[in-house]
XYZ file of C-alpha atoms in Angstrom:
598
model
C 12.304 88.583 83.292
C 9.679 85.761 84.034
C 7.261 86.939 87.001
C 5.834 84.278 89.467
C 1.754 84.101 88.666
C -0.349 85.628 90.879
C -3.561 84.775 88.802
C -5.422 82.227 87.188
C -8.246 82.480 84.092
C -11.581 81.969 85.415
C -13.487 82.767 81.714
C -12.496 83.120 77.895
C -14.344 85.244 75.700
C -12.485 85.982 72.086
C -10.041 88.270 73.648
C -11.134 89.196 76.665
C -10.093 87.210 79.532
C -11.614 87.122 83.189
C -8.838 86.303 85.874
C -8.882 85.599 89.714
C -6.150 87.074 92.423
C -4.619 83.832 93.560
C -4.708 85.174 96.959
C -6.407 88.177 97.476
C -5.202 88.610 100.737
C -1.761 89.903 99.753
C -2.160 90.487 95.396
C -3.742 93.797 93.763
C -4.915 94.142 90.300
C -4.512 97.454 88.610
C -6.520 98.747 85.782
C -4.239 98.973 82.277
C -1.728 96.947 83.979
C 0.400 94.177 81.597
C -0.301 90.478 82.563
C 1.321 87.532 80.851
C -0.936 84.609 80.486
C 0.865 81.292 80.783
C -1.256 78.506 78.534
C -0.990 74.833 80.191
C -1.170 74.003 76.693
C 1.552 75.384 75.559
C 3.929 76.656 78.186
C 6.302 78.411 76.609
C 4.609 80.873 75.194
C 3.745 83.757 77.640
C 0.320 86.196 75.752
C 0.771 89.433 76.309
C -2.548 91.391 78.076
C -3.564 94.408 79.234
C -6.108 94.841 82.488
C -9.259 96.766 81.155
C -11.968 96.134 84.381
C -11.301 95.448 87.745
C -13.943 94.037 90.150
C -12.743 92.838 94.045
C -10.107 90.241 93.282
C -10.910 89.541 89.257
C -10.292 91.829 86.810
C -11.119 91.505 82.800
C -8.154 91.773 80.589
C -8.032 92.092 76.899
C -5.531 89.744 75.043
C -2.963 91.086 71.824
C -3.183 87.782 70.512
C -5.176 85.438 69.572
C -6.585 83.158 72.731
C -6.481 79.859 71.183
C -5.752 77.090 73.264
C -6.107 79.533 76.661
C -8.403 76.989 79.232
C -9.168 78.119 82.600
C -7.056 78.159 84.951
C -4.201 78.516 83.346
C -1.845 80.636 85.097
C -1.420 84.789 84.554
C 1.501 86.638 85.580
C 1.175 90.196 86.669
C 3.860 92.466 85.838
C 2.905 95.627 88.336
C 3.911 97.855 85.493
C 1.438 99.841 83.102
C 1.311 99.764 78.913
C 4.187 101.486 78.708
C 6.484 102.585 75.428
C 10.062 102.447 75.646
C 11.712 106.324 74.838
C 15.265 106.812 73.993
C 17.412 107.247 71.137
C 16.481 104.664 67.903
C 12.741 105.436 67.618
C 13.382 107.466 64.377
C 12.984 105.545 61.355
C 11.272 102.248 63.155
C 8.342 100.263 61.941
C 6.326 99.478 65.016
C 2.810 97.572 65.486
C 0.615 99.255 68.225
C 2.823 97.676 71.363
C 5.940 98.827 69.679
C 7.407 95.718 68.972
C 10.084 96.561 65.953
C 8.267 94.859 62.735
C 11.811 94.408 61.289
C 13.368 92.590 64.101
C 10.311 90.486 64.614
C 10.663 89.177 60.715
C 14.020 88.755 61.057
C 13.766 86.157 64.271
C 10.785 84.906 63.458
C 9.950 85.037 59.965
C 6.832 86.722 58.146
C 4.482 84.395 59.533
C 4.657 85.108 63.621
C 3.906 82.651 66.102
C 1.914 83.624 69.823
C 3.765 85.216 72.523
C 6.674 86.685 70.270
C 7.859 90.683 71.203
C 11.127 92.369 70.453
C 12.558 95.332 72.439
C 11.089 98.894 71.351
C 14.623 100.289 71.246
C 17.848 98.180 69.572
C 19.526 97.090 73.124
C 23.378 96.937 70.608
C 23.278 100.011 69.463
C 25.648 102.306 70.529
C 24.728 106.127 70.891
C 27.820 108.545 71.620
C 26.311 110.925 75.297
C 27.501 114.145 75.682
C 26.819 114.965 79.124
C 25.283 118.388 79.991
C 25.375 118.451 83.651
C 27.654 118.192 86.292
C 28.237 116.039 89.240
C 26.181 117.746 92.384
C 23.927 119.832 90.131
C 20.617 119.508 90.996
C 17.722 118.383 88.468
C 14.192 117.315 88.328
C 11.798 115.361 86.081
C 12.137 116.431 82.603
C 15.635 118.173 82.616
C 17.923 117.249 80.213
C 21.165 116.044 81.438
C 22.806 115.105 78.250
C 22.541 115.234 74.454
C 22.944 112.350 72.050
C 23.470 112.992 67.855
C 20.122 111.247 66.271
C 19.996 111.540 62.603
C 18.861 115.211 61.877
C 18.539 115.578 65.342
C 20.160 116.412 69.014
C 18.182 113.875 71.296
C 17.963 114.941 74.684
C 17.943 113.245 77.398
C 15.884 113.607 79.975
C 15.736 112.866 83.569
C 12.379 110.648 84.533
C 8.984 112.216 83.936
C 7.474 110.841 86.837
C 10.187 112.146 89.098
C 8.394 114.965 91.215
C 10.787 116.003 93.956
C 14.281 117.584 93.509
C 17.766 115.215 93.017
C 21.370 115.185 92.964
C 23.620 114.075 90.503
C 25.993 112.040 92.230
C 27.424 110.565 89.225
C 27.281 111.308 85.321
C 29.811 110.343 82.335
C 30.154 110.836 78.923
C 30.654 107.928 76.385
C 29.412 105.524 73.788
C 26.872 103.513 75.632
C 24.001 101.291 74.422
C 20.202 102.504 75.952
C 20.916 100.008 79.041
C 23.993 100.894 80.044
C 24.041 103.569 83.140
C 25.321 106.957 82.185
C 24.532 108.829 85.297
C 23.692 108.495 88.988
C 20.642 110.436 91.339
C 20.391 110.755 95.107
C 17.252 111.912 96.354
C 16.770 114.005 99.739
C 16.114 111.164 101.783
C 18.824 109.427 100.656
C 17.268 106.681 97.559
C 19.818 106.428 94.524
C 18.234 105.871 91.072
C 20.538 105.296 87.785
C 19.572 106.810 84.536
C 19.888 105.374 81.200
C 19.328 106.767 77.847
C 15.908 105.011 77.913
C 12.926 105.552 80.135
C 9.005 103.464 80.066
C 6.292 105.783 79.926
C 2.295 104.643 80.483
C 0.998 105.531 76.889
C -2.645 106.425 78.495
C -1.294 109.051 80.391
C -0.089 112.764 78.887
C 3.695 112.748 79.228
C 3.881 116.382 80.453
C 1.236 115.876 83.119
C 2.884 116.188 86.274
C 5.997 118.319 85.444
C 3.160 120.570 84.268
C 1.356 120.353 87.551
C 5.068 120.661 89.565
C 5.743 123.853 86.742
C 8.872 122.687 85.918
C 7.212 123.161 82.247
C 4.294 124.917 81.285
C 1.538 125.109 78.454
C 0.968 127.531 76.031
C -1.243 129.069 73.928
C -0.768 127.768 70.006
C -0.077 130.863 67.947
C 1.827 130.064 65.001
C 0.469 127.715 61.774
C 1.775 124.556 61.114
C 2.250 125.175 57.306
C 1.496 122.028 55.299
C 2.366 123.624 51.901
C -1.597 122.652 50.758
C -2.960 126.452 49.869
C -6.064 125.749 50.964
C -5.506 124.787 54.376
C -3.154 127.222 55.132
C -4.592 130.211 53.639
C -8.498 128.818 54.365
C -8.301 126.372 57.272
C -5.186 126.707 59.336
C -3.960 124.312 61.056
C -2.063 125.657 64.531
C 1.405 124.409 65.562
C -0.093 122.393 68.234
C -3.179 122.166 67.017
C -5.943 119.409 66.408
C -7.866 118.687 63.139
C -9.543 116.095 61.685
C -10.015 114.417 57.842
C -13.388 113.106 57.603
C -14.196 111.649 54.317
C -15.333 108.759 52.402
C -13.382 106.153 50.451
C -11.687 107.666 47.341
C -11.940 110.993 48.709
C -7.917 111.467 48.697
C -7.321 111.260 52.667
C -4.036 108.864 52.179
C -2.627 111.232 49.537
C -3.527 114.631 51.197
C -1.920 113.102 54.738
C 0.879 111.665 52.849
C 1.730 115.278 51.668
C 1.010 117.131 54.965
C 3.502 114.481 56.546
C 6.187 114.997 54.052
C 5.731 118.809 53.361
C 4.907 120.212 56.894
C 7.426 122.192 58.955
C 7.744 119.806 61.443
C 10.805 118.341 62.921
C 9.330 114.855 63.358
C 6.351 113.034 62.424
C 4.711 109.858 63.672
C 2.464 108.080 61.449
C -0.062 105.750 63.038
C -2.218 103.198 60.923
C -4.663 102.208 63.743
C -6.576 99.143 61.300
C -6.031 100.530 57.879
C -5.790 97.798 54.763
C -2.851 96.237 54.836
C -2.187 97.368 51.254
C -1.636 100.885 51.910
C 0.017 100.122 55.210
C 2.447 98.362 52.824
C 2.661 101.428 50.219
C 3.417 103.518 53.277
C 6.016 101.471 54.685
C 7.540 100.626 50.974
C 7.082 104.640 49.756
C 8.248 106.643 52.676
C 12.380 105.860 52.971
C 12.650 106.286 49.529
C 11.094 109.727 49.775
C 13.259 113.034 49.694
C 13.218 114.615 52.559
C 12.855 118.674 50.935
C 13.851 119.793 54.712
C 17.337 117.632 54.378
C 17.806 116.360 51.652
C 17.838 112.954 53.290
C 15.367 109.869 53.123
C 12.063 111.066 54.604
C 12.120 108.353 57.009
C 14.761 109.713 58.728
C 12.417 112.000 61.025
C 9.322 109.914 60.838
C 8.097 107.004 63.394
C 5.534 104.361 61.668
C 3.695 102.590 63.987
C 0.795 100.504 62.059
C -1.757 97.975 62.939
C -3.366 96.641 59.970
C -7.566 95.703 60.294
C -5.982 92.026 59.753
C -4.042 92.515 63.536
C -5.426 91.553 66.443
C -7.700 94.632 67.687
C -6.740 95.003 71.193
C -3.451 96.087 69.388
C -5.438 98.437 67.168
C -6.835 100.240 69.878
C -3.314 100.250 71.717
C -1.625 101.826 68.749
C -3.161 105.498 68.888
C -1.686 105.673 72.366
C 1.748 104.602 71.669
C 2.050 107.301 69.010
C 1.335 110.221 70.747
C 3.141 109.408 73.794
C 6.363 108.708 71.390
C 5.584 112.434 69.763
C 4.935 114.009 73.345
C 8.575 113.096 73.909
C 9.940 114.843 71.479
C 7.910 117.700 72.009
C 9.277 117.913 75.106
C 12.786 118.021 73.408
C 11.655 121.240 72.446
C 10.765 120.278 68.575
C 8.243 119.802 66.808
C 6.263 116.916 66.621
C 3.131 115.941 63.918
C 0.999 112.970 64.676
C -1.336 111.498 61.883
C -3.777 109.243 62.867
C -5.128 107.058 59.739
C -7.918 106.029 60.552
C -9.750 107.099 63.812
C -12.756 105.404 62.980
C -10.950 101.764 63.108
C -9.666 102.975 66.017
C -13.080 103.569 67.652
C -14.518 100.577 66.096
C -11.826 98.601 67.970
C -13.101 99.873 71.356
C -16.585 99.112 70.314
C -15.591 95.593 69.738
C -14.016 95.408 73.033
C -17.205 97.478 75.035
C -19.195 94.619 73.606
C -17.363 91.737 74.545
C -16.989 92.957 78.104
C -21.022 93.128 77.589
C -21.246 97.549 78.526
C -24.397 99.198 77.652
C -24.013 100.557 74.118
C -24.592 104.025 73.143
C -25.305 105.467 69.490
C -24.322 102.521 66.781
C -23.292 100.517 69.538
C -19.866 102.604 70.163
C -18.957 102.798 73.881
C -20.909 105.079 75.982
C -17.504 106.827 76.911
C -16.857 107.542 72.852
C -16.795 110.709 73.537
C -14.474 111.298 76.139
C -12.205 108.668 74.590
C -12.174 110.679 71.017
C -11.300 114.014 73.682
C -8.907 112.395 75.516
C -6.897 111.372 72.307
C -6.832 115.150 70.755
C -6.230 117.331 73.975
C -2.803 116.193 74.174
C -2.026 118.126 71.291
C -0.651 121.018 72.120
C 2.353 124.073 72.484
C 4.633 123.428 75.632
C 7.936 125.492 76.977
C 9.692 122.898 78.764
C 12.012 122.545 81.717
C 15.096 124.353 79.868
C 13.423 127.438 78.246
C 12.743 126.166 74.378
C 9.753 125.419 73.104
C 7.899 122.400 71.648
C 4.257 121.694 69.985
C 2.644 118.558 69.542
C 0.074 118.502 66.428
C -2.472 115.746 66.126
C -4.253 115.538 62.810
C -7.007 112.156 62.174
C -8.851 111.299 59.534
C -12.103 109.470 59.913
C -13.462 107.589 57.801
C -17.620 108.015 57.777
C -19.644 105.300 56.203
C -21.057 106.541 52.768
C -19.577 109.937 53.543
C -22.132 110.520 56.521
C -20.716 113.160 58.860
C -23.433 112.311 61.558
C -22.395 109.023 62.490
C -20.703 109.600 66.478
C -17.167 109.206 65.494
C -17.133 112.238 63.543
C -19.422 114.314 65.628
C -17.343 113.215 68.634
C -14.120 114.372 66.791
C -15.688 117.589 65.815
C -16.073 118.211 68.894
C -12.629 117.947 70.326
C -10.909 119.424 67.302
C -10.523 123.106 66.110
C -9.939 122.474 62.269
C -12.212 120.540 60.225
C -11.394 119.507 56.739
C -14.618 117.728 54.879
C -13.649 115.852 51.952
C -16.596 115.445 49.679
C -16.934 112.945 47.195
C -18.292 115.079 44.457
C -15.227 117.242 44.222
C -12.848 113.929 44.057
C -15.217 112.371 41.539
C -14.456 115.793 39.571
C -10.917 115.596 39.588
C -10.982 117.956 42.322
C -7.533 117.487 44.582
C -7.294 118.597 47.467
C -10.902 117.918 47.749
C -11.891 119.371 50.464
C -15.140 121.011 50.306
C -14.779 125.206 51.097
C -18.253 125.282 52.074
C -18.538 122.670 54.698
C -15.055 122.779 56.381
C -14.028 125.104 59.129
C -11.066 126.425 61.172
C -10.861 128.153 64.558
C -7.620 128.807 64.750
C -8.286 131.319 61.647
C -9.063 134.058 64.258
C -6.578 132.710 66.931
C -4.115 133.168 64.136
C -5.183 136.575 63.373
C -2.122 138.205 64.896
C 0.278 135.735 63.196
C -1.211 136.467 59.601
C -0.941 140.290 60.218
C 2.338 140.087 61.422
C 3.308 137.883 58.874
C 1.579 137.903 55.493
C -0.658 141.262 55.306
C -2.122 143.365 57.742
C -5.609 142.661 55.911
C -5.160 139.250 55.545
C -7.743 137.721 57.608
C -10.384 140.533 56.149
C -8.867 139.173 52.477
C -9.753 135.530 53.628
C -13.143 136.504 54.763
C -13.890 138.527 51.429
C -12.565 134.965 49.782
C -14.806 133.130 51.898
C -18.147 134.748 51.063
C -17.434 135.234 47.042
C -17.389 130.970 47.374
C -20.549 131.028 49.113
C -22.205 133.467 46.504
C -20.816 131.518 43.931
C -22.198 128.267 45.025
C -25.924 130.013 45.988
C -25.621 131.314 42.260
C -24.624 128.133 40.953
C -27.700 126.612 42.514
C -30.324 129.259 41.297
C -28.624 128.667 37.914
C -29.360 125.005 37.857
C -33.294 126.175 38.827
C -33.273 129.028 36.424
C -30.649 127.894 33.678
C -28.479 130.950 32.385
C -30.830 133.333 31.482
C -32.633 133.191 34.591
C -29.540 135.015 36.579
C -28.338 138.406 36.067
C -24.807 139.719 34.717
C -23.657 140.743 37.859
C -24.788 137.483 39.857
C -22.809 135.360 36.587
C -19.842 137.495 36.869
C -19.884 136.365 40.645
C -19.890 132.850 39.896
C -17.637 132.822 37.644
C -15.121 134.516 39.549
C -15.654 132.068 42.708
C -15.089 129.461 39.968
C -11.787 130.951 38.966
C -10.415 130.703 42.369
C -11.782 127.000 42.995
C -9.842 125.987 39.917
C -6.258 128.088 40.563
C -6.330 128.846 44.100
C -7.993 125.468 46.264
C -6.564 122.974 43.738
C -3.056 121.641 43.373
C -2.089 118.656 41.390
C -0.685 115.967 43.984
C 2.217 114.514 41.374
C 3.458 117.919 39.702
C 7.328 118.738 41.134
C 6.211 122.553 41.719
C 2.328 122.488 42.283
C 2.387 119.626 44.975
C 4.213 121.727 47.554
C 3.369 125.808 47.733
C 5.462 127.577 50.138
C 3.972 130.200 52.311
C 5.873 133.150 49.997
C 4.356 131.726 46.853
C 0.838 131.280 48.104
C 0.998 134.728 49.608
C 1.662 136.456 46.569
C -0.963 134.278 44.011
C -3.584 135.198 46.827
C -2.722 138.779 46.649
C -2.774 137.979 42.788
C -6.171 136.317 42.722
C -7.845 138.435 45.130
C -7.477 141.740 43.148
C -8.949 140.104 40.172
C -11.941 138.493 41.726
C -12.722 141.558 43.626
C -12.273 144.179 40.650
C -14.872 145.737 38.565
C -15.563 144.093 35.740
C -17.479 146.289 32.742
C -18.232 142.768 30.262
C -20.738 143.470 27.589
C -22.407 140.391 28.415
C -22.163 136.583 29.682
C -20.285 135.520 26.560
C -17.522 137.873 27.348
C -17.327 136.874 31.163
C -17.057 133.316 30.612
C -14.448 133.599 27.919
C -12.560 135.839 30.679
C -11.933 134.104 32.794
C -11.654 130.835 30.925
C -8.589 132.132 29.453
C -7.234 133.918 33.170
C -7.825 130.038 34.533
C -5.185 128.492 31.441
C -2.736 130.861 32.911
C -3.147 130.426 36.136
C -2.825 127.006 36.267
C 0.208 126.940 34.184
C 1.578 129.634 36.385
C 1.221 127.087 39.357
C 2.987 124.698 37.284
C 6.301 127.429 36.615
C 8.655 127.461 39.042
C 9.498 130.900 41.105
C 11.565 132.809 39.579
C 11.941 131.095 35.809
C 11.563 132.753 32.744
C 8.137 130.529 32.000
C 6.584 132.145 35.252
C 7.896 135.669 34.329
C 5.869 135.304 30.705
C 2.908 133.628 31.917
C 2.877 137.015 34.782
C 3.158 139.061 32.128
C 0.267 137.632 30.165
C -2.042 137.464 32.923
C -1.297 141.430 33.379
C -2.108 141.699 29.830
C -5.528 140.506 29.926
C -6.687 141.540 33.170
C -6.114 145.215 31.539
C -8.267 144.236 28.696
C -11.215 143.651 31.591
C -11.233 147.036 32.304
């Protein structure tokens, strides 16, 4: 639907437009409200914009396209909605760029090559979904109850009466069917007498939580996270755990392994569904992605891995108001469906193009600059972003959890530059990537004695429940043998050999034993890629009694050959699968030779 303009452009600046109430007697302007700019060169196109600034009766607007051939005073027509993301049935298994416009559909009406102006509907207005309704006519329901169910895939998608419905209503009228996401499927009466119809689709602002006011109302509520989100990556889960609900961050520089380790977290996590947002990667691996992912086995289904997952992906080559837009319309689309009651993984690739996207945009609109230029309001941004993870019981009982993980990616590796330090301070799990380790072959290489997780003590309770009733004291022991290891490493290189004692070598070279079989997994390998929680439990238990027995070697010789020879097992242990007669052997042979230690 075309609006009438209300505005005019007044200045042109890349993309950041100035415009001008046509009469600001009787028009508003709304900050992160959608405008339409109407070129006098070209007047059928219509540029989609988004309101950033608003000052009196002009407002500064950034542009998702490019603004050639915009001249002042060309015409702008104000929409009176927000940046909004369509949610309904049909997300799951879409390619989206950061205003969810369906890639797909675009190519297909428009070619590769897209001209100005062009969008496509967020949610396939043919389908047909089959509603099951769940209510009744005169039951009463507020924002965020489900009154009906629709088959999605591997899911039930519920849906939901209006978020931003705050008061109480009456279902008046409500049908089941095969309907398509515009059709009507069920009739509210509020007290004072306004009717509303529902659809299976609903808008929601992407800048604002989803949960936010049926939180406030308490028709839902927040919990504490106390449960991991189990990625299947040993050291994460047994080291650095991430919490269902959580928020962690990726830092590392370029060939660290960040697109391979999030690759595996996405397809190996127990999550229900996962969004994946490239916010101004290369295009080349937001092509692998896009290429790699539906022909990936799902191990939860069975089915193609794109079945559960959303892709929305703006490429560094896109326009970067988009880029910036694209974080938003992720999480919003995985808020939903945590507050379906599943569970809901967000990966942000990268944050850092992200946040150089706003510092484009803070300069053009000429804002003093903080640290490297970024936005003085960096850090709130980066928080704003990562406290909408989260664990929340919803209107109907069941519970849902929201985890955002980003990876940034620091120039030359430094971890002081303000995109990391902003992100380490909203986030609870940090896992450092270091470029020695990757240059050594080392995968997952995350470094043991840089990275960090606080939800290793909130998950205390869950571990002891769990896995052991030591286990977080087993973890700690683990902990500190890697940090002796390392300080006797570094004497070592001072020293040489001779310089350390036999105890202090024995140290070392049991914190290099569980380095080599315990923190590292081989990315390609069937088996090793993906460690359940039952198999990691018992090669900890397994690798903990060795490293912390005592050893009685007759010198450095003997030590070295050791556990040379326990490391050869190991890994080819990680390699067996449970239960076969190859892991049975290699068990046996490790027993073997640990007794000769003695």
């Amino acid at each position: 639907m075309t609006e009438a303009p209300t505005s005019s452009i007044t200045a042109v600046q890349e993309d950041i437009v100035r415009l001008r109430l046509d009469d600001a007697a009787t028009g508003r302007l709304v900050k992160n409200e959608v405008v339409y700019i109407r070129p006098a060169r070209e007047p059928e196109q219509r540029l989609k914009a988004e309101i950033l600034r608003v000052e009196g009766d002009q407002a500064d607007a950034q542009v998702f396209e490019s603004t050639g051939g915009v001249g002042l005073g060309d015409a702008v027509e104000q929409t009176g909605r927000l940046l909004s993301v369509k949610l309904g049935p049909g997300l799951l298994g879409r390619v989206y760029d950061g205003l969810q416009n369906p890639l797909e559909a675009l190519a297909l009406g428009h070619g590769v090559f897209l001209p100005r102006g062009v969008e496509a509907p967020g949610l396939d207005p043919d389908a047909k979904w089959s509603f099951t309704a769940t209510r009744r006519s005169g039951d009463k329901v507020r924002g965020g109850d489900a009154i009906g169910t629709v088959p999605e895939g591997p899911i039930t998608h519920k849906i939901m009466v209006p978020f931003d419905l705050d008061e109480s209503f009456e279902i008046t009228w409500i049908r089941d069917g095969t309907v398509t996401v515009n059709e009507p499927v069920a009739r509210l009466k509020a007290e004072a007498g306004a009717e509303r119809e529902l659809t299976l689709a609903q808008d929601w602002p992407v800048r604002e939580p989803l949960p936010r006011r049926i939180v406030t109302a308490g028709y839902s509520s927040r919990l504490y996270p106390d449960a991991p989100m189990i990625t299947t990556q040993r050291i994460i889960d047994v080291f650095f755990p991430i919490a269902q609900g959580g928020a962690a961050c990726i830092p590392g520089p370029f060939g660290a392994g960040k697109t391979v380790l999030l690759n595996l977290i996405a397809r190996h996590s127990d999550v229900d569904i996962v969004i994946l947002v490239a916010c101004g990667e290369r295009a080349g691996e937001v092509v692998e992605t896009i290429s790699e992912f539906p022909r990936l086995k799902d191990p939860r289904t069975g089915g193609s891995l794109m079945d559960r997952t959303v892709i929305v992906c703006n490429t560094s080559s896109m326009p970067v108001a988009s880029r910036e837009a694209s974080i938003y319309t992720g999480i919003a689309i995985g808020e939903y469906y945590r507050q379906m009651g599943l569970r809901a993984l967000v990966i942000a690739d990268s944050t850092s193009r992200w946040a150089q996207a706003m510092r484009e945009t803070s300069g053009r609109l000429e804002e003093i600059p903080g640290e490297e230029a970024f936005p003085a309001y960096l850090d709130s941004s980066v928080k704003s972003v990562y406290e909408r993870a989260g664990v929340v019981k919803t209107n109907d009982g069941t519970v849902g959890a929201l985890t955002i993980i980003g990876s940034v990616s620091p120039a030359g590796g430094n971890f002081e530059e303000p995109v990391t330090q902003s992100t380490l301070a909203a986030v609870k799990c940090f896992l450092g990537l270091s470029y020695d380790r990757a240059y050594r072959r080392f995968y997952p290489a995350i470094d043991p004695l840089i990275s960090w997780s606080r939800y290793r003590s909130q998950l205390a309770a869950w571990s002891a429940k769990n896995l052991a009733p030591d286990w977080s004291e087993k973890v700690e022991a683990m902990t500190a043998l890697l940090a002796r290891g390392d300080e006797v490493a570094r004497m070592e290189q001072v020293t040489g050999e001779e310089g350390i004692s036999l105890e202090d070598f024995i140290a070392a070279e049991a914190a290099r034993f569980l380095d080599m079989v315990f923190l590292q997994q081989d990315a390609y390998d069937a088996v090793d890629s993906s460690s359940p929680i039952e198999r990691q439990h018992a090669l900890f238990d397994r690798v903990h009694r060795i490293t912390t027995r005592h050893y009685a070697f007759s010198d450095k010789e003997a030590a070295r050959q050791h556990f040379t020879k326990l490391t050869g097992l190991f890994k080819n242990l990680n390699y067996a699968a449970a239960g076969s007669g190859e892991a049975q052997r290699l068990t046996n042979e490790i027993e073997a030779l640990d007794k000769t230690a003695a």
